[in-house]
Amino acid sequence: MTMPRTDPQGPAVIEELGEWQRALRAQFPIITAHPELAYLDSAATAQKPQAVLDTVHAYLTTTNANAGRGTYPWANRTTALVEQARDRVKRFLDDPAPERSAVHFTSGTTEGLRTIARDWLPELLDDGDEILVPAADHEANISPWLEAQRHLARQGVHIRVRPMPYQRASGDYDHLALAELAGRRTRFVAATHVHHVYGGNMNVHRIRRAVGPDAVICLDAAQSVGHLPVSVADPDVDFVVFSGHKAMALPGTGAVWARQARGPRFAPGGWSGTPNTVGIASLTTALDWLDAAGTDRIEQWTVALAARLTDGLRHLDAYEILGCQTSLAADSSVQQRQGIVTFRHHAIDSSDLGFILFSHGFMVRSDHHCQGSEGERTGSVRVSLHVYNTADEIDRLLGVLATLG
């Protein structure tokens, strides 16, 4: 898993990567077709480069068939495409033992996490075991584990669900408190790689040391895969789950990567129906595109833009920026936000602010962001960035926000 960046980001990065970014931005038809609009909601779904659109068209017009069911050429090509896509996901995640691991395709992160909770987790747990759940993260990484608890209780197996401890000032996990919380009955830990509200890298490389060698760690990587380098070669996590549509593939596409090192082997239960073959084809191309673009440079770009935004917002008294307050300056040496900046206006409701911003050409998320019970109780505006966003968009956004102060 990538280590969080701590070196300052700012104008130098934007200047250095400007030509590279302009060449990539030009590959997104929906972006170039609407120069008057700024799409700032990539944490919800990312836009698609031309290469992905071309793959979709080519697949549907030359190969479209079901996988694993026919023996004619179109079906054989589709079956091979799905298997090759599994290998592509493993390579993208820098899998050190691809012969042992497994990849299961899903409709997205939510279904992937629920598949683990429904079809795998019950076999791991005995009466009296406990699991740790991130109650201030996305609801998709909370409710499946609570559903599993209720399911087990109906079978007479009673487990304890304990909330992950947080550092309230930053929104990061409190790894020291986690080490004290985890015990010999801690069997499973659900965690998030990049927080969908606070934008912070949650330092998941520290979790294994905190919980010991035996607990299973499941990682929600919805906001990291496709946005920054993600490697499973170093941190000892057991599952990585992500959404393809947030990594520039089609909607309804996602994957579960399973290390197959602890607990029962991961194998989703029930009959395997028709996979989203065109979505899987788009995912392979999206991962190829991201590798060619360089996820390290994508991370540098989006972190620099986020720092530009927080640096401007911290001078506007009408706004409260959520998350770590010591990393707002563009030249901060503290870990900065991974392309996600969430804030509130002290007097304007977040939904109203979202409508106001769209009237000026900015598409943002404005609500509670599906955060769990331990998260924010008041709505906010989230700006989430990707490689097609520009410094000019950030500056224009700051100009509009300043007029609302």
mmCIF file of C-alpha atoms in Angstrom:
data_model
loop_
_atom_site.group_PDB
_atom_site.id
_atom_site.type_symbol
_atom_site.label_atom_id
_atom_site.label_comp_id
_atom_site.label_asym_id
_atom_site.label_seq_id
_atom_site.Cartn_x
_atom_site.Cartn_y
_atom_site.Cartn_z
ATOM 1 C CA MET A 1 0.000 0.000 0.000
ATOM 2 C CA THR A 2 1.323 3.426 -0.821
ATOM 3 C CA MET A 3 2.920 5.356 2.007
ATOM 4 C CA PRO A 4 1.395 8.826 2.537
ATOM 5 C CA ARG A 5 3.307 11.690 0.984
ATOM 6 C CA THR A 6 4.774 14.215 3.399
ATOM 7 C CA ASP A 7 6.774 16.450 1.055
ATOM 8 C CA PRO A 8 5.185 19.846 0.343
ATOM 9 C CA GLN A 9 3.088 20.134 -2.805
ATOM 10 C CA GLY A 10 2.373 23.386 -4.569
ATOM 11 C CA PRO A 11 3.002 25.585 -7.590
ATOM 12 C CA ALA A 12 6.224 23.764 -8.490
ATOM 13 C CA VAL A 13 4.381 20.495 -9.045
ATOM 14 C CA ILE A 14 1.658 22.196 -11.086
ATOM 15 C CA GLU A 15 4.272 23.905 -13.235
ATOM 16 C CA GLU A 16 6.331 20.738 -13.658
ATOM 17 C CA LEU A 17 3.391 18.529 -14.635
ATOM 18 C CA GLY A 18 1.385 21.110 -16.592
ATOM 19 C CA GLU A 19 2.162 19.879 -20.102
ATOM 20 C CA TRP A 20 1.653 16.244 -19.066
ATOM 21 C CA GLN A 21 -1.719 17.117 -17.518
ATOM 22 C CA ARG A 22 -2.948 19.064 -20.541
ATOM 23 C CA ALA A 23 -2.215 16.098 -22.798
ATOM 24 C CA LEU A 24 -4.206 13.784 -20.533
ATOM 25 C CA ARG A 25 -7.108 16.188 -20.052
ATOM 26 C CA ALA A 26 -7.542 16.322 -23.824
ATOM 27 C CA GLN A 27 -8.344 12.583 -23.796
ATOM 28 C CA PHE A 28 -11.655 13.051 -21.914
ATOM 29 C CA PRO A 29 -14.412 13.921 -24.401
ATOM 30 C CA ILE A 30 -16.995 14.905 -21.784
ATOM 31 C CA ILE A 31 -14.499 17.317 -20.222
ATOM 32 C CA THR A 32 -13.320 18.956 -23.436
ATOM 33 C CA ALA A 33 -16.905 19.233 -24.708
ATOM 34 C CA HIS A 34 -17.865 21.433 -21.743
ATOM 35 C CA PRO A 35 -15.055 23.909 -21.070
ATOM 36 C CA GLU A 36 -17.507 26.132 -19.208
ATOM 37 C CA LEU A 37 -18.050 23.443 -16.547
ATOM 38 C CA ALA A 38 -15.699 22.108 -13.871
ATOM 39 C CA TYR A 39 -16.384 18.525 -12.841
ATOM 40 C CA LEU A 40 -15.336 18.313 -9.179
ATOM 41 C CA ASP A 41 -17.043 15.073 -8.103
ATOM 42 C CA SER A 42 -14.577 12.337 -9.036
ATOM 43 C CA ALA A 43 -14.889 10.692 -5.603
ATOM 44 C CA ALA A 44 -18.428 9.783 -6.708
ATOM 45 C CA THR A 45 -17.392 8.612 -10.168
ATOM 46 C CA ALA A 46 -14.501 9.389 -12.483
ATOM 47 C CA GLN A 47 -14.863 10.472 -16.089
ATOM 48 C CA LYS A 48 -13.714 8.122 -18.853
ATOM 49 C CA PRO A 49 -10.832 8.639 -21.294
ATOM 50 C CA GLN A 50 -11.319 8.030 -25.008
ATOM 51 C CA ALA A 51 -9.388 4.760 -24.797
ATOM 52 C CA VAL A 52 -12.032 3.299 -22.459
ATOM 53 C CA LEU A 53 -14.862 4.508 -24.685
ATOM 54 C CA ASP A 54 -13.136 2.935 -27.702
ATOM 55 C CA THR A 55 -12.795 -0.376 -25.875
ATOM 56 C CA VAL A 56 -16.496 -0.387 -24.991
ATOM 57 C CA HIS A 57 -17.496 0.303 -28.591
ATOM 58 C CA ALA A 58 -15.102 -2.300 -29.977
ATOM 59 C CA TYR A 59 -16.220 -4.989 -27.532
ATOM 60 C CA LEU A 60 -19.923 -4.444 -28.131
ATOM 61 C CA THR A 61 -19.514 -4.385 -31.915
ATOM 62 C CA THR A 62 -17.024 -7.244 -32.372
ATOM 63 C CA THR A 63 -17.018 -9.643 -29.412
ATOM 64 C CA ASN A 64 -20.081 -9.283 -27.180
ATOM 65 C CA ALA A 65 -21.043 -12.694 -25.728
ATOM 66 C CA ASN A 66 -21.441 -14.393 -22.372
ATOM 67 C CA ALA A 67 -18.406 -15.723 -20.511
ATOM 68 C CA GLY A 68 -17.816 -19.329 -19.493
ATOM 69 C CA ARG A 69 -20.834 -20.703 -21.313
ATOM 70 C CA GLY A 70 -20.287 -20.957 -25.066
ATOM 71 C CA THR A 71 -17.697 -22.625 -27.295
ATOM 72 C CA TYR A 72 -17.903 -20.324 -30.318
ATOM 73 C CA PRO A 73 -15.216 -17.662 -30.935
ATOM 74 C CA TRP A 74 -17.046 -14.657 -29.467
ATOM 75 C CA ALA A 75 -17.785 -16.536 -26.252
ATOM 76 C CA ASN A 76 -14.249 -17.896 -26.078
ATOM 77 C CA ARG A 77 -12.790 -14.412 -26.504
ATOM 78 C CA THR A 78 -15.064 -13.045 -23.772
ATOM 79 C CA THR A 79 -14.128 -15.874 -21.398
ATOM 80 C CA ALA A 80 -10.446 -15.188 -22.026
ATOM 81 C CA LEU A 81 -11.034 -11.447 -21.570
ATOM 82 C CA VAL A 82 -12.482 -11.988 -18.088
ATOM 83 C CA GLU A 83 -9.617 -14.240 -17.008
ATOM 84 C CA GLN A 84 -7.035 -11.839 -18.400
ATOM 85 C CA ALA A 85 -8.736 -9.020 -16.509
ATOM 86 C CA ARG A 86 -8.205 -10.892 -13.244
ATOM 87 C CA ASP A 87 -4.495 -11.037 -13.999
ATOM 88 C CA ARG A 88 -4.543 -7.344 -14.950
ATOM 89 C CA VAL A 89 -6.011 -6.382 -11.581
ATOM 90 C CA LYS A 90 -3.308 -8.382 -9.802
ATOM 91 C CA ARG A 91 -0.555 -6.669 -11.788
ATOM 92 C CA PHE A 92 -2.075 -3.245 -11.171
ATOM 93 C CA LEU A 93 -2.068 -3.943 -7.426
ATOM 94 C CA ASP A 94 1.552 -5.177 -7.570
ATOM 95 C CA ASP A 95 0.497 -8.582 -6.277
ATOM 96 C CA PRO A 96 3.624 -10.458 -5.070
ATOM 97 C CA ALA A 97 1.974 -13.908 -5.239
ATOM 98 C CA PRO A 98 -0.627 -13.857 -8.054
ATOM 99 C CA GLU A 99 -0.664 -17.643 -8.255
ATOM 100 C CA ARG A 100 -2.177 -17.798 -4.773
ATOM 101 C CA SER A 101 -4.512 -14.775 -4.713
ATOM 102 C CA ALA A 102 -7.989 -14.430 -6.215
ATOM 103 C CA VAL A 103 -9.932 -11.668 -7.964
ATOM 104 C CA HIS A 104 -13.724 -11.615 -7.992
ATOM 105 C CA PHE A 105 -15.564 -9.040 -10.100
ATOM 106 C CA THR A 106 -18.500 -7.183 -8.581
ATOM 107 C CA SER A 107 -20.705 -4.186 -9.339
ATOM 108 C CA GLY A 108 -18.520 -1.980 -7.124
ATOM 109 C CA THR A 109 -17.035 -1.537 -3.661
ATOM 110 C CA THR A 110 -20.357 -1.870 -1.836
ATOM 111 C CA GLU A 111 -21.179 -5.241 -3.385
ATOM 112 C CA GLY A 112 -17.601 -6.396 -2.894
ATOM 113 C CA LEU A 113 -17.647 -5.671 0.822
ATOM 114 C CA ARG A 114 -21.080 -7.253 1.204
ATOM 115 C CA THR A 115 -19.857 -10.367 -0.621
ATOM 116 C CA ILE A 116 -17.038 -10.760 1.893
ATOM 117 C CA ALA A 117 -19.417 -10.132 4.800
ATOM 118 C CA ARG A 118 -22.074 -12.517 3.502
ATOM 119 C CA ASP A 119 -20.120 -15.363 1.916
ATOM 120 C CA TRP A 120 -16.765 -15.436 3.717
ATOM 121 C CA LEU A 121 -16.766 -13.741 7.126
ATOM 122 C CA PRO A 122 -19.230 -16.115 8.887
ATOM 123 C CA GLU A 123 -16.856 -19.030 8.370
ATOM 124 C CA LEU A 124 -14.059 -17.113 10.086
ATOM 125 C CA LEU A 125 -15.900 -16.240 13.292
ATOM 126 C CA ASP A 126 -16.829 -18.165 16.417
ATOM 127 C CA ASP A 127 -19.007 -17.200 19.351
ATOM 128 C CA GLY A 128 -17.253 -14.497 21.376
ATOM 129 C CA ASP A 129 -15.013 -13.243 18.555
ATOM 130 C CA GLU A 130 -14.867 -9.558 17.741
ATOM 131 C CA ILE A 131 -14.443 -7.425 14.652
ATOM 132 C CA LEU A 132 -13.369 -3.778 14.312
ATOM 133 C CA VAL A 133 -15.419 -1.493 12.073
ATOM 134 C CA PRO A 134 -14.645 2.114 10.939
ATOM 135 C CA ALA A 135 -17.813 3.865 12.100
ATOM 136 C CA ALA A 136 -16.784 7.295 10.791
ATOM 137 C CA ASP A 137 -16.004 6.058 7.280
ATOM 138 C CA HIS A 138 -18.322 5.320 4.349
ATOM 139 C CA GLU A 139 -21.521 3.469 5.229
ATOM 140 C CA ALA A 140 -20.563 0.805 2.667
ATOM 141 C CA ASN A 141 -17.702 -0.215 4.969
ATOM 142 C CA ILE A 142 -19.932 -0.347 8.051
ATOM 143 C CA SER A 143 -23.353 -1.796 7.277
ATOM 144 C CA PRO A 144 -22.147 -5.112 5.720
ATOM 145 C CA TRP A 145 -20.331 -6.050 8.925
ATOM 146 C CA LEU A 146 -23.360 -5.178 11.060
ATOM 147 C CA GLU A 147 -25.497 -7.286 8.737
ATOM 148 C CA ALA A 148 -23.051 -10.165 9.236
ATOM 149 C CA GLN A 149 -23.324 -9.736 13.007
ATOM 150 C CA ARG A 150 -27.125 -9.987 12.820
ATOM 151 C CA HIS A 151 -26.937 -13.003 10.519
ATOM 152 C CA LEU A 152 -24.569 -14.820 12.872
ATOM 153 C CA ALA A 153 -26.739 -13.989 15.873
ATOM 154 C CA ARG A 154 -29.660 -15.758 14.179
ATOM 155 C CA GLN A 155 -27.393 -18.808 13.935
ATOM 156 C CA GLY A 156 -26.568 -18.615 17.636
ATOM 157 C CA VAL A 157 -23.093 -17.122 17.103
ATOM 158 C CA HIS A 158 -22.681 -13.850 18.967
ATOM 159 C CA ILE A 159 -19.788 -11.613 17.970
ATOM 160 C CA ARG A 160 -18.814 -8.181 19.213
ATOM 161 C CA VAL A 161 -18.521 -5.245 16.801
ATOM 162 C CA ARG A 162 -16.180 -2.576 18.103
ATOM 163 C CA PRO A 163 -15.598 0.844 16.472
ATOM 164 C CA MET A 164 -12.172 1.740 15.133
ATOM 165 C CA PRO A 165 -10.562 4.486 17.235
ATOM 166 C CA TYR A 166 -9.927 7.849 15.551
ATOM 167 C CA GLN A 167 -7.778 10.885 16.136
ATOM 168 C CA ARG A 168 -10.542 13.478 16.289
ATOM 169 C CA ALA A 169 -8.299 16.368 15.253
ATOM 170 C CA SER A 170 -7.291 14.796 11.956
ATOM 171 C CA GLY A 171 -9.887 12.107 11.209
ATOM 172 C CA ASP A 172 -7.085 9.534 10.926
ATOM 173 C CA TYR A 173 -7.162 6.203 12.742
ATOM 174 C CA ASP A 174 -5.601 6.284 16.200
ATOM 175 C CA HIS A 175 -3.100 3.468 15.756
ATOM 176 C CA LEU A 176 -1.859 3.616 19.350
ATOM 177 C CA ALA A 177 -5.392 3.237 20.674
ATOM 178 C CA LEU A 178 -5.995 0.513 18.097
ATOM 179 C CA ALA A 179 -3.094 -1.501 19.464
ATOM 180 C CA GLU A 180 -4.620 -1.303 22.944
ATOM 181 C CA LEU A 181 -8.097 -2.155 21.661
ATOM 182 C CA ALA A 182 -7.176 -5.237 19.644
ATOM 183 C CA GLY A 183 -7.040 -8.469 21.608
ATOM 184 C CA ARG A 184 -6.778 -12.212 21.121
ATOM 185 C CA ARG A 185 -10.426 -12.425 20.019
ATOM 186 C CA THR A 186 -10.003 -9.728 17.368
ATOM 187 C CA ARG A 187 -10.389 -11.707 14.161
ATOM 188 C CA PHE A 188 -11.267 -9.132 11.515
ATOM 189 C CA VAL A 189 -10.550 -5.434 10.893
ATOM 190 C CA ALA A 190 -12.342 -3.321 8.276
ATOM 191 C CA ALA A 191 -10.430 -0.190 7.241
ATOM 192 C CA THR A 192 -10.349 2.510 4.577
ATOM 193 C CA HIS A 193 -7.339 3.517 2.507
ATOM 194 C CA VAL A 194 -8.286 7.131 1.673
ATOM 195 C CA HIS A 195 -11.123 8.787 3.583
ATOM 196 C CA HIS A 196 -13.976 9.884 1.339
ATOM 197 C CA VAL A 197 -14.737 13.030 3.387
ATOM 198 C CA TYR A 198 -11.481 14.141 4.994
ATOM 199 C CA GLY A 199 -9.281 13.142 2.050
ATOM 200 C CA GLY A 200 -6.559 11.707 4.256
ATOM 201 C CA ASN A 201 -4.465 8.635 3.622
ATOM 202 C CA MET A 202 -5.449 6.551 6.657
ATOM 203 C CA ASN A 203 -1.967 5.080 7.183
ATOM 204 C CA VAL A 204 -3.155 1.509 6.777
ATOM 205 C CA HIS A 205 0.446 0.306 6.722
ATOM 206 C CA ARG A 206 0.373 0.737 10.519
ATOM 207 C CA ILE A 207 -2.689 -1.445 11.122
ATOM 208 C CA ARG A 208 -0.965 -4.833 10.916
ATOM 209 C CA ARG A 209 1.528 -3.867 13.621
ATOM 210 C CA ALA A 210 -1.342 -2.609 15.796
ATOM 211 C CA VAL A 211 -3.611 -5.668 15.529
ATOM 212 C CA GLY A 212 -1.045 -8.461 15.355
ATOM 213 C CA PRO A 213 -0.215 -11.173 12.806
ATOM 214 C CA ASP A 214 -3.428 -13.180 12.827
ATOM 215 C CA ALA A 215 -6.319 -10.750 12.323
ATOM 216 C CA VAL A 216 -7.737 -10.413 8.806
ATOM 217 C CA ILE A 217 -7.593 -6.878 7.386
ATOM 218 C CA CYS A 218 -10.092 -5.819 4.707
ATOM 219 C CA LEU A 219 -9.409 -2.563 2.896
ATOM 220 C CA ASP A 220 -11.934 -0.270 1.206
ATOM 221 C CA ALA A 221 -9.809 1.216 -1.589
ATOM 222 C CA ALA A 222 -12.598 3.004 -3.457
ATOM 223 C CA GLN A 223 -10.857 6.391 -3.154
ATOM 224 C CA SER A 224 -7.316 5.175 -3.784
ATOM 225 C CA VAL A 225 -7.295 2.700 -6.690
ATOM 226 C CA GLY A 226 -7.016 4.826 -9.814
ATOM 227 C CA HIS A 227 -6.027 7.927 -7.850
ATOM 228 C CA LEU A 228 -2.617 6.989 -6.448
ATOM 229 C CA PRO A 229 -0.235 4.014 -6.488
ATOM 230 C CA VAL A 230 -1.700 1.046 -4.589
ATOM 231 C CA SER A 231 0.547 -1.935 -3.902
ATOM 232 C CA VAL A 232 -0.317 -5.007 -1.866
ATOM 233 C CA ALA A 233 3.297 -6.158 -1.895
ATOM 234 C CA ASP A 234 4.256 -4.495 1.397
ATOM 235 C CA PRO A 235 1.400 -3.991 3.887
ATOM 236 C CA ASP A 236 -0.058 -7.300 4.965
ATOM 237 C CA VAL A 237 -3.745 -6.797 4.172
ATOM 238 C CA ASP A 238 -5.995 -9.689 3.174
ATOM 239 C CA PHE A 239 -8.637 -7.998 1.000
ATOM 240 C CA VAL A 240 -8.606 -4.944 -1.252
ATOM 241 C CA VAL A 241 -11.984 -3.878 -2.630
ATOM 242 C CA PHE A 242 -12.521 -1.109 -5.172
ATOM 243 C CA SER A 243 -14.958 0.324 -7.709
ATOM 244 C CA GLY A 244 -14.002 0.308 -11.352
ATOM 245 C CA HIS A 245 -16.160 3.333 -12.117
ATOM 246 C CA LYS A 246 -14.016 5.433 -9.755
ATOM 247 C CA ALA A 247 -10.949 4.185 -11.637
ATOM 248 C CA MET A 248 -12.221 5.373 -15.050
ATOM 249 C CA ALA A 249 -14.008 2.151 -16.038
ATOM 250 C CA LEU A 250 -17.753 1.813 -16.624
ATOM 251 C CA PRO A 251 -20.330 2.010 -13.814
ATOM 252 C CA GLY A 252 -21.381 -1.319 -12.344
ATOM 253 C CA THR A 253 -17.797 -2.579 -12.286
ATOM 254 C CA GLY A 254 -15.585 -3.402 -9.324
ATOM 255 C CA ALA A 255 -13.332 -6.058 -7.861
ATOM 256 C CA VAL A 256 -12.362 -7.910 -4.712
ATOM 257 C CA TRP A 257 -8.715 -8.926 -4.463
ATOM 258 C CA ALA A 258 -8.120 -11.664 -1.860
ATOM 259 C CA ARG A 259 -4.639 -12.648 -0.672
ATOM 260 C CA GLN A 260 -5.835 -16.114 0.464
ATOM 261 C CA ALA A 261 -3.425 -16.180 3.414
ATOM 262 C CA ARG A 262 -5.710 -16.213 6.486
ATOM 263 C CA GLY A 263 -9.008 -17.891 7.231
ATOM 264 C CA PRO A 264 -11.027 -19.903 4.709
ATOM 265 C CA ARG A 265 -10.358 -19.464 1.019
ATOM 266 C CA PHE A 266 -12.404 -16.666 -0.470
ATOM 267 C CA ALA A 267 -14.990 -18.000 -2.911
ATOM 268 C CA PRO A 268 -18.307 -16.161 -3.313
ATOM 269 C CA GLY A 269 -21.264 -18.425 -2.664
ATOM 270 C CA GLY A 270 -24.223 -19.222 -4.860
ATOM 271 C CA TRP A 271 -24.590 -19.574 -8.579
ATOM 272 C CA SER A 272 -22.294 -17.397 -10.660
ATOM 273 C CA GLY A 273 -24.448 -15.461 -13.095
ATOM 274 C CA THR A 274 -23.508 -13.424 -16.132
ATOM 275 C CA PRO A 275 -20.617 -11.070 -15.367
ATOM 276 C CA ASN A 276 -20.558 -7.459 -16.524
ATOM 277 C CA THR A 277 -18.369 -8.375 -19.466
ATOM 278 C CA VAL A 278 -18.277 -4.947 -21.114
ATOM 279 C CA GLY A 279 -17.538 -3.352 -17.736
ATOM 280 C CA ILE A 280 -14.687 -5.800 -17.165
ATOM 281 C CA ALA A 281 -13.319 -5.000 -20.627
ATOM 282 C CA SER A 282 -13.457 -1.304 -19.778
ATOM 283 C CA LEU A 283 -11.661 -1.932 -16.481
ATOM 284 C CA THR A 284 -8.713 -3.604 -18.182
ATOM 285 C CA THR A 285 -8.295 -0.629 -20.508
ATOM 286 C CA ALA A 286 -8.742 1.844 -17.655
ATOM 287 C CA LEU A 287 -5.968 0.167 -15.674
ATOM 288 C CA ASP A 288 -3.739 0.194 -18.770
ATOM 289 C CA TRP A 289 -4.471 3.912 -19.213
ATOM 290 C CA LEU A 290 -3.753 4.704 -15.567
ATOM 291 C CA ASP A 291 -0.471 2.814 -15.631
ATOM 292 C CA ALA A 292 0.587 4.648 -18.793
ATOM 293 C CA ALA A 293 -0.367 8.012 -17.299
ATOM 294 C CA GLY A 294 1.408 7.174 -14.041
ATOM 295 C CA THR A 295 -0.606 6.954 -10.836
ATOM 296 C CA ASP A 296 2.325 8.516 -8.984
ATOM 297 C CA ARG A 297 2.023 11.651 -11.117
ATOM 298 C CA ILE A 298 -1.777 11.602 -10.863
ATOM 299 C CA GLU A 299 -1.379 11.607 -7.086
ATOM 300 C CA GLN A 300 1.113 14.488 -7.203
ATOM 301 C CA TRP A 301 -1.250 16.504 -9.387
ATOM 302 C CA THR A 302 -4.408 15.997 -7.337
ATOM 303 C CA VAL A 303 -2.617 16.505 -4.012
ATOM 304 C CA ALA A 304 -1.177 19.774 -5.340
ATOM 305 C CA LEU A 305 -4.605 20.982 -6.495
ATOM 306 C CA ALA A 306 -6.166 20.032 -3.152
ATOM 307 C CA ALA A 307 -3.424 21.932 -1.328
ATOM 308 C CA ARG A 308 -4.063 24.953 -3.547
ATOM 309 C CA LEU A 309 -7.730 24.811 -2.550
ATOM 310 C CA THR A 310 -7.165 24.408 1.197
ATOM 311 C CA ASP A 311 -4.538 27.148 1.122
ATOM 312 C CA GLY A 312 -7.075 29.517 -0.386
ATOM 313 C CA LEU A 313 -9.966 28.427 1.822
ATOM 314 C CA ARG A 314 -8.016 28.906 5.051
ATOM 315 C CA HIS A 315 -7.936 32.648 4.356
ATOM 316 C CA LEU A 316 -11.725 32.842 3.956
ATOM 317 C CA ASP A 317 -13.289 33.256 7.403
ATOM 318 C CA ALA A 318 -16.740 32.174 6.240
ATOM 319 C CA TYR A 319 -15.622 28.561 5.723
ATOM 320 C CA GLU A 320 -14.760 25.576 7.887
ATOM 321 C CA ILE A 321 -12.495 22.960 6.295
ATOM 322 C CA LEU A 322 -13.068 19.415 7.548
ATOM 323 C CA GLY A 323 -10.244 17.103 8.496
ATOM 324 C CA CYS A 324 -6.687 17.837 9.571
ATOM 325 C CA GLN A 325 -6.175 21.523 10.365
ATOM 326 C CA THR A 326 -2.363 21.422 10.328
ATOM 327 C CA SER A 327 -2.059 20.545 6.636
ATOM 328 C CA LEU A 328 -3.994 23.415 5.040
ATOM 329 C CA ALA A 329 -1.095 25.512 3.715
ATOM 330 C CA ALA A 330 0.130 24.703 0.227
ATOM 331 C CA ASP A 331 3.678 24.335 1.537
ATOM 332 C CA SER A 332 2.721 22.229 4.551
ATOM 333 C CA SER A 333 5.077 19.363 5.338
ATOM 334 C CA VAL A 334 2.220 17.505 7.039
ATOM 335 C CA GLN A 335 0.417 14.868 4.963
ATOM 336 C CA GLN A 336 -1.940 16.712 2.627
ATOM 337 C CA ARG A 337 -5.302 15.666 1.224
ATOM 338 C CA GLN A 338 -5.470 13.067 -1.521
ATOM 339 C CA GLY A 339 -7.494 15.129 -3.965
ATOM 340 C CA ILE A 340 -10.529 15.475 -1.659
ATOM 341 C CA VAL A 341 -11.403 18.711 0.153
ATOM 342 C CA THR A 342 -14.626 19.036 2.171
ATOM 343 C CA PHE A 343 -15.861 22.264 3.735
ATOM 344 C CA ARG A 344 -18.849 24.184 5.089
ATOM 345 C CA HIS A 345 -20.004 27.776 4.894
ATOM 346 C CA HIS A 346 -20.919 29.097 8.339
ATOM 347 C CA ALA A 347 -24.142 30.718 7.112
ATOM 348 C CA ILE A 348 -25.142 28.965 3.856
ATOM 349 C CA ASP A 349 -26.592 25.444 3.938
ATOM 350 C CA SER A 350 -24.439 22.948 2.048
ATOM 351 C CA SER A 351 -27.230 22.011 -0.374
ATOM 352 C CA ASP A 352 -27.836 25.676 -1.172
ATOM 353 C CA LEU A 353 -24.111 26.194 -1.621
ATOM 354 C CA GLY A 354 -24.008 23.288 -4.059
ATOM 355 C CA PHE A 355 -26.755 24.888 -6.177
ATOM 356 C CA ILE A 356 -24.959 28.240 -6.069
ATOM 357 C CA LEU A 357 -21.711 26.685 -7.198
ATOM 358 C CA PHE A 358 -23.376 24.871 -10.081
ATOM 359 C CA SER A 359 -24.869 28.177 -11.236
ATOM 360 C CA HIS A 360 -21.242 29.250 -11.662
ATOM 361 C CA GLY A 361 -20.277 26.067 -13.505
ATOM 362 C CA PHE A 362 -18.928 23.926 -10.647
ATOM 363 C CA MET A 363 -20.237 20.385 -10.086
ATOM 364 C CA VAL A 364 -19.636 19.330 -6.471
ATOM 365 C CA ARG A 365 -21.143 16.941 -3.921
ATOM 366 C CA SER A 366 -23.211 18.617 -1.206
ATOM 367 C CA ASP A 367 -24.781 16.416 1.494
ATOM 368 C CA HIS A 368 -23.643 14.055 4.280
ATOM 369 C CA HIS A 369 -21.516 11.931 1.895
ATOM 370 C CA CYS A 370 -22.820 8.561 3.179
ATOM 371 C CA GLN A 371 -20.694 8.847 6.306
ATOM 372 C CA GLY A 372 -21.311 6.452 9.183
ATOM 373 C CA SER A 373 -22.818 7.054 12.607
ATOM 374 C CA GLU A 374 -19.582 8.366 14.129
ATOM 375 C CA GLY A 375 -19.020 10.842 11.309
ATOM 376 C CA GLU A 376 -20.120 14.410 10.629
ATOM 377 C CA ARG A 377 -23.686 15.232 11.563
ATOM 378 C CA THR A 378 -23.962 18.384 9.439
ATOM 379 C CA GLY A 379 -23.904 18.501 5.649
ATOM 380 C CA SER A 380 -20.933 19.853 3.743
ATOM 381 C CA VAL A 381 -19.584 20.459 0.250
ATOM 382 C CA ARG A 382 -17.012 18.042 -1.128
ATOM 383 C CA VAL A 383 -14.632 18.877 -3.949
ATOM 384 C CA SER A 384 -12.936 15.784 -5.338
ATOM 385 C CA LEU A 385 -10.314 16.022 -8.048
ATOM 386 C CA HIS A 386 -8.713 13.963 -10.771
ATOM 387 C CA VAL A 387 -6.141 14.371 -13.469
ATOM 388 C CA TYR A 388 -8.497 16.283 -15.780
ATOM 389 C CA ASN A 389 -8.932 19.121 -13.267
ATOM 390 C CA THR A 390 -6.834 22.268 -13.506
ATOM 391 C CA ALA A 391 -5.324 24.946 -11.304
ATOM 392 C CA ASP A 392 -7.490 27.499 -13.127
ATOM 393 C CA GLU A 393 -10.629 25.650 -11.998
ATOM 394 C CA ILE A 394 -9.425 25.809 -8.392
ATOM 395 C CA ASP A 395 -8.662 29.515 -8.671
ATOM 396 C CA ARG A 396 -12.063 30.252 -10.218
ATOM 397 C CA LEU A 397 -13.792 28.223 -7.496
ATOM 398 C CA LEU A 398 -11.955 30.153 -4.798
ATOM 399 C CA GLY A 399 -12.980 33.398 -6.481
ATOM 400 C CA VAL A 400 -16.660 32.454 -6.335
ATOM 401 C CA LEU A 401 -16.407 31.228 -2.737
ATOM 402 C CA ALA A 402 -14.773 34.493 -1.731
ATOM 403 C CA THR A 403 -17.758 36.449 -3.010
ATOM 404 C CA LEU A 404 -20.040 34.454 -0.682
ATOM 405 C CA GLY A 405 -18.124 35.332 2.474
#
